[in-house]
Amino acid sequence: MKAIAYRHSLPIDNTASLEDVELPKPVLEARDLLVRVNAISVNPVDTKVRLGRAPAEGQLNVLGWDAVGIVEEVGAAVSNFKAGDRVYYAGAIDRAGANSELHAVDERIVAKAPTTLDDAQAAALPLTTITAYELLFERLGVAKNGGAGQTLLVIGGAGGVGSILIQLARQLTQLRVIATASRAETRQWCLDLGAHAVIDHSKPLSAELKAIGINEVDIVAGLTQTAQHYAEIIASLKPQGKLAVIDDMVALDLMQLKGKSISLHWEMMFTRSMFKTVDMDEQGKLLAEVAALVDAGKVRTTVNANFGKINAANLRKAHALIESGKAQGKVVLQGF
């Protein structure tokens, strides 16, 4: 099968950083689906793994943690899917990725794709949907239809996770949603997705909030540059507020949270699949729930760029965009 892989951790402007290769068909485990991949999207985790996880000498690594495709085969213990089903999912970080014509994935983290979206549109959603949903409802503990009278600040509202988090918070809670963005186009993107207001994260957050009449917020979703904004996040949170983060940092001084009794919540959407948790199937369930919201017209795709066919040259362009820090919404690729 065709696949895109890397042999060494190289800068993305090096043509060997991602290569077109031929690999054997995956071998299925008992709960696996064999999916013929039709479309993928690219996330920051793709670039982080490429740069930070070098393959063993002589080995190839395949990236890719968003996919839409058709089930071709099922493992011996599969019970929820059959050949011919159109599915979407984000896969597992400790297995080969989906940048390949055929991909093996555990059925528990898979759902049928939204019927109202084409493959490229649907491919934009899984990883960021899981991240945003788990962060909001499981890590922060916001109740469905809850949050009345409370304010959520989404730092990095125009990114992949922010773009779906804004929508889920608006559709499934009563939270007031304030997003951050620093450019006119990203500001409008956040407003179009449902943010009640947008502030500029290139300026002090506390001052930006006060300028729109908000002294403190109840919850902060730190989706990017949390360490850079840390002091302003603490200043902006109410006593006993909550901070949820997803980005990688060298360190945070947790003692700064003590005075206000601020709680810190980590979200990593690969935790369930890495540790085969007893509730691993919750990811498939939440993807099915969001697919229904999409088909009901309540949540929209966050795709903002389609880079064409799934090959090394186009994937290098997508990785370069992600690494620039200027991606808005999601970038997708479709077809081999």
XYZ file of C-alpha atoms in Angstrom:
336
model
C 0.000 0.000 0.000
C 1.028 3.616 -0.496
C 2.035 5.532 2.615
C 3.910 8.647 3.679
C 6.617 8.063 6.274
C 9.848 9.471 7.697
C 13.199 7.861 8.494
C 14.858 10.716 10.400
C 13.669 13.765 12.351
C 14.385 16.546 9.849
C 13.228 20.133 9.224
C 10.149 20.230 7.021
C 11.946 22.100 4.221
C 14.132 19.002 3.736
C 12.524 16.805 1.076
C 13.505 13.708 3.090
C 11.460 14.880 6.089
C 8.440 13.019 4.660
C 8.696 10.435 1.887
C 6.337 8.467 -0.348
C 6.837 4.754 0.423
C 5.265 1.325 -0.122
C 4.400 -0.691 2.995
C 2.713 -4.040 3.700
C -0.999 -4.179 4.483
C -1.602 -3.856 8.258
C -2.253 -6.959 10.340
C -5.463 -6.670 12.345
C -5.848 -7.212 16.080
C -9.114 -8.679 17.384
C -10.926 -5.346 17.916
C -9.468 -3.680 14.802
C -11.053 -2.310 11.671
C -9.098 -2.189 8.419
C -10.016 1.155 6.877
C -9.312 2.326 3.330
C -8.402 5.940 3.996
C -10.077 8.571 1.830
C -9.085 11.782 3.639
C -6.888 12.941 6.504
C -6.119 16.129 8.392
C -2.901 17.372 9.966
C -2.528 18.395 13.615
C 0.284 19.904 15.714
C 0.940 16.424 17.138
C 2.062 15.299 13.658
C 4.828 17.883 13.569
C 5.823 17.307 17.210
C 6.185 13.551 16.715
C 8.072 13.980 13.436
C 10.602 16.278 15.097
C 10.768 14.560 18.465
C 10.446 10.824 17.836
C 13.131 9.550 15.483
C 12.565 6.029 14.108
C 14.984 3.253 15.033
C 17.825 2.808 12.567
C 16.474 1.468 9.280
C 12.837 1.833 10.355
C 9.995 4.017 9.028
C 7.353 5.863 11.032
C 3.936 6.734 9.616
C 2.177 9.768 11.080
C -1.452 10.857 10.888
C -4.144 11.050 13.571
C -7.297 12.030 11.737
C -8.944 9.911 9.058
C -12.149 9.236 7.179
C -12.586 6.082 5.151
C -14.448 2.885 4.390
C -14.144 -0.280 6.468
C -12.754 -3.126 4.326
C -12.243 -5.836 6.944
C -12.998 -6.358 10.627
C -11.136 -8.222 13.365
C -12.450 -11.385 14.979
C -13.942 -9.595 18.004
C -15.418 -6.530 16.278
C -19.086 -5.990 17.097
C -19.994 -2.405 16.135
C -18.954 -2.123 12.477
C -19.006 -4.064 9.238
C -17.342 -3.865 5.843
C -18.690 -0.914 3.883
C -19.233 1.393 6.864
C -17.950 4.950 6.392
C -16.110 5.963 9.552
C -14.077 8.750 11.123
C -11.590 8.651 13.981
C -8.296 9.997 15.392
C -6.434 6.735 15.986
C -3.791 5.987 18.614
C -0.393 7.621 19.047
C 1.346 4.326 19.910
C 0.354 2.686 16.620
C 1.090 3.433 12.973
C -0.718 6.551 11.775
C -3.302 7.027 9.053
C -1.119 8.587 6.358
C -1.544 5.386 4.364
C -4.007 3.804 1.960
C -4.987 1.161 4.535
C -5.062 1.695 8.289
C -5.797 -0.507 11.305
C -7.707 1.128 14.168
C -9.489 -0.153 17.289
C -13.259 -0.010 16.830
C -13.761 1.512 20.299
C -12.351 4.868 19.207
C -14.255 4.995 15.904
C -17.692 6.268 14.866
C -19.680 6.454 11.655
C -18.820 9.681 9.865
C -21.312 12.551 9.577
C -23.481 11.892 6.541
C -23.825 15.571 5.630
C -20.073 16.132 5.224
C -17.801 14.932 2.455
C -14.655 13.010 3.369
C -12.367 16.045 3.538
C -14.812 18.018 5.654
C -15.263 15.128 8.084
C -11.525 14.467 8.342
C -11.037 17.866 9.978
C -12.995 16.875 13.068
C -12.002 13.753 15.054
C -8.849 14.618 17.032
C -9.895 18.155 17.867
C -13.438 17.042 18.673
C -12.219 14.417 21.139
C -9.807 16.907 22.710
C -12.378 19.687 23.052
C -15.156 17.394 24.285
C -12.995 15.654 26.900
C -11.526 18.960 28.068
C -14.907 20.620 28.507
C -17.092 17.848 29.890
C -14.653 15.426 31.510
C -11.584 17.377 32.639
C -13.376 20.620 33.562
C -16.585 18.841 34.541
C -18.982 21.244 32.867
C -22.443 19.655 32.781
C -24.412 19.312 29.574
C -26.656 22.386 29.400
C -24.783 23.679 32.465
C -22.530 26.670 33.017
C -25.255 29.304 33.319
C -23.762 32.531 34.638
C -20.187 31.348 34.020
C -17.590 32.480 31.489
C -15.148 30.323 29.515
C -12.016 31.909 28.030
C -10.611 29.967 25.052
C -7.001 30.904 24.380
C -6.265 30.209 20.721
C -9.872 30.176 19.559
C -9.120 29.975 15.839
C -6.935 26.862 16.057
C -8.171 23.354 15.465
C -9.234 22.580 19.034
C -10.504 26.102 19.701
C -12.657 26.007 16.584
C -14.610 22.984 17.814
C -14.507 23.911 21.516
C -16.295 27.188 20.810
C -19.045 25.300 18.987
C -19.479 22.575 21.607
C -19.614 25.132 24.420
C -22.247 27.165 22.580
C -24.381 24.202 21.516
C -24.193 22.011 24.607
C -23.731 24.440 27.526
C -24.926 27.819 28.746
C -21.406 29.204 29.168
C -20.504 32.660 27.942
C -17.654 31.989 25.502
C -14.815 34.463 25.045
C -12.185 33.493 22.482
C -8.755 34.966 21.781
C -7.401 35.810 18.328
C -4.886 38.375 17.093
C -5.757 38.873 13.420
C -8.867 40.252 11.757
C -9.558 37.006 9.893
C -9.128 34.778 12.944
C -11.219 37.128 15.043
C -14.082 36.856 12.538
C -13.622 33.066 12.341
C -14.197 32.796 16.101
C -17.267 35.023 15.969
C -18.701 33.018 13.080
C -18.258 29.825 15.120
C -20.299 31.316 17.949
C -17.956 33.105 20.342
C -19.820 35.795 22.278
C -16.748 38.027 22.092
C -13.115 37.916 20.966
C -10.094 39.516 22.640
C -6.508 39.935 21.405
C -4.015 37.493 22.940
C -1.084 39.608 21.761
C -2.082 42.028 24.533
C -2.482 41.416 28.295
C -5.517 39.150 28.689
C -6.750 40.732 31.929
C -6.820 44.200 30.366
C -8.495 42.877 27.216
C -11.213 41.231 29.328
C -11.804 44.364 31.378
C -12.179 46.318 28.142
C -15.260 44.222 27.324
C -16.634 44.460 30.855
C -15.334 41.175 32.318
C -13.233 41.368 35.473
C -12.642 37.632 35.910
C -13.595 34.372 34.212
C -14.582 31.028 35.725
C -12.770 28.688 33.323
C -9.786 28.973 30.985
C -8.928 26.571 28.162
C -5.224 27.041 27.506
C -4.835 25.641 24.017
C -1.607 27.350 22.966
C 1.280 29.290 24.539
C -0.056 28.623 28.028
C 3.330 29.303 29.634
C 3.535 32.675 27.881
C 0.065 33.669 29.100
C 0.320 31.995 32.515
C 0.522 35.100 34.719
C -2.343 36.737 32.838
C -4.423 33.561 33.035
C -4.040 33.526 36.822
C -4.874 37.221 37.023
C -7.970 36.661 34.877
C -9.365 33.631 36.715
C -11.775 33.929 39.625
C -10.805 32.430 42.969
C -11.507 28.670 42.764
C -11.447 28.866 38.999
C -10.328 26.094 36.663
C -7.556 25.952 34.073
C -7.392 23.173 31.462
C -4.355 22.878 29.204
C -3.311 20.814 26.196
C -0.044 22.319 25.008
C 3.481 21.169 25.823
C 5.542 23.248 28.246
C 8.914 22.817 29.904
C 7.388 23.693 33.286
C 4.700 25.651 35.102
C 5.046 27.069 38.601
C 2.035 25.412 40.230
C 2.488 27.404 43.437
C 1.159 30.438 41.592
C -2.234 28.695 41.515
C -2.411 28.211 45.274
C -3.560 31.663 46.374
C -6.738 31.484 44.336
C -7.144 27.713 44.773
C -7.118 27.366 40.982
C -7.309 23.767 39.783
C -5.216 22.525 36.857
C -6.569 19.923 34.428
C -4.550 18.180 31.701
C -6.219 16.889 28.558
C -4.495 14.398 26.251
C -6.888 12.678 23.907
C -4.567 9.675 23.418
C -4.681 8.664 27.086
C -7.579 6.242 26.685
C -6.095 4.410 23.706
C -2.540 4.348 25.130
C -3.630 2.784 28.413
C -6.601 0.787 27.062
C -8.778 2.312 29.785
C -12.033 0.586 30.705
C -13.932 3.549 29.249
C -11.959 3.622 25.987
C -15.202 3.322 24.009
C -16.293 6.758 25.262
C -14.304 8.249 22.404
C -16.338 6.375 19.827
C -19.521 7.438 21.611
C -18.616 11.125 21.704
C -17.651 11.080 18.025
C -21.063 9.582 17.253
C -22.743 12.290 19.341
C -20.912 15.056 17.501
C -21.633 13.439 14.119
C -25.334 13.697 15.002
C -24.867 17.380 15.921
C -23.165 17.972 12.579
C -25.951 16.237 10.671
C -28.508 18.305 12.612
C -26.770 21.496 11.472
C -25.637 22.463 14.974
C -21.875 21.944 14.518
C -19.934 22.689 11.356
C -16.689 21.380 9.959
C -13.596 23.368 10.883
C -11.715 22.709 7.630
C -10.151 25.868 6.250
C -7.657 24.563 3.663
C -7.479 21.526 1.375
C -3.939 20.757 0.215
C -4.963 18.151 -2.362
C -3.868 14.525 -2.675
C -2.290 12.596 0.185
C 1.384 12.512 -0.756
C 4.695 13.568 0.753
C 4.953 16.881 -1.087
C 1.515 18.053 0.013
C 1.986 16.759 3.558
C 5.224 18.721 3.832
C 3.291 21.867 2.912
C 0.672 21.067 5.561
C 3.320 20.453 8.229
C 4.992 23.758 7.316
C 1.709 25.610 7.796
C 1.144 24.012 11.197
C 4.703 24.820 12.263
C 4.237 28.465 11.235
C 1.671 28.908 14.009
C -0.660 30.668 11.569
C -3.064 27.835 10.764
C -6.729 28.752 11.038
C -9.125 25.874 11.565
C -7.895 22.632 9.992
C -5.913 21.653 6.903
C -6.959 18.454 5.105
C -5.778 16.215 2.268
C -7.868 13.809 0.218
C -7.222 10.768 -1.980
C -4.055 8.908 -2.985
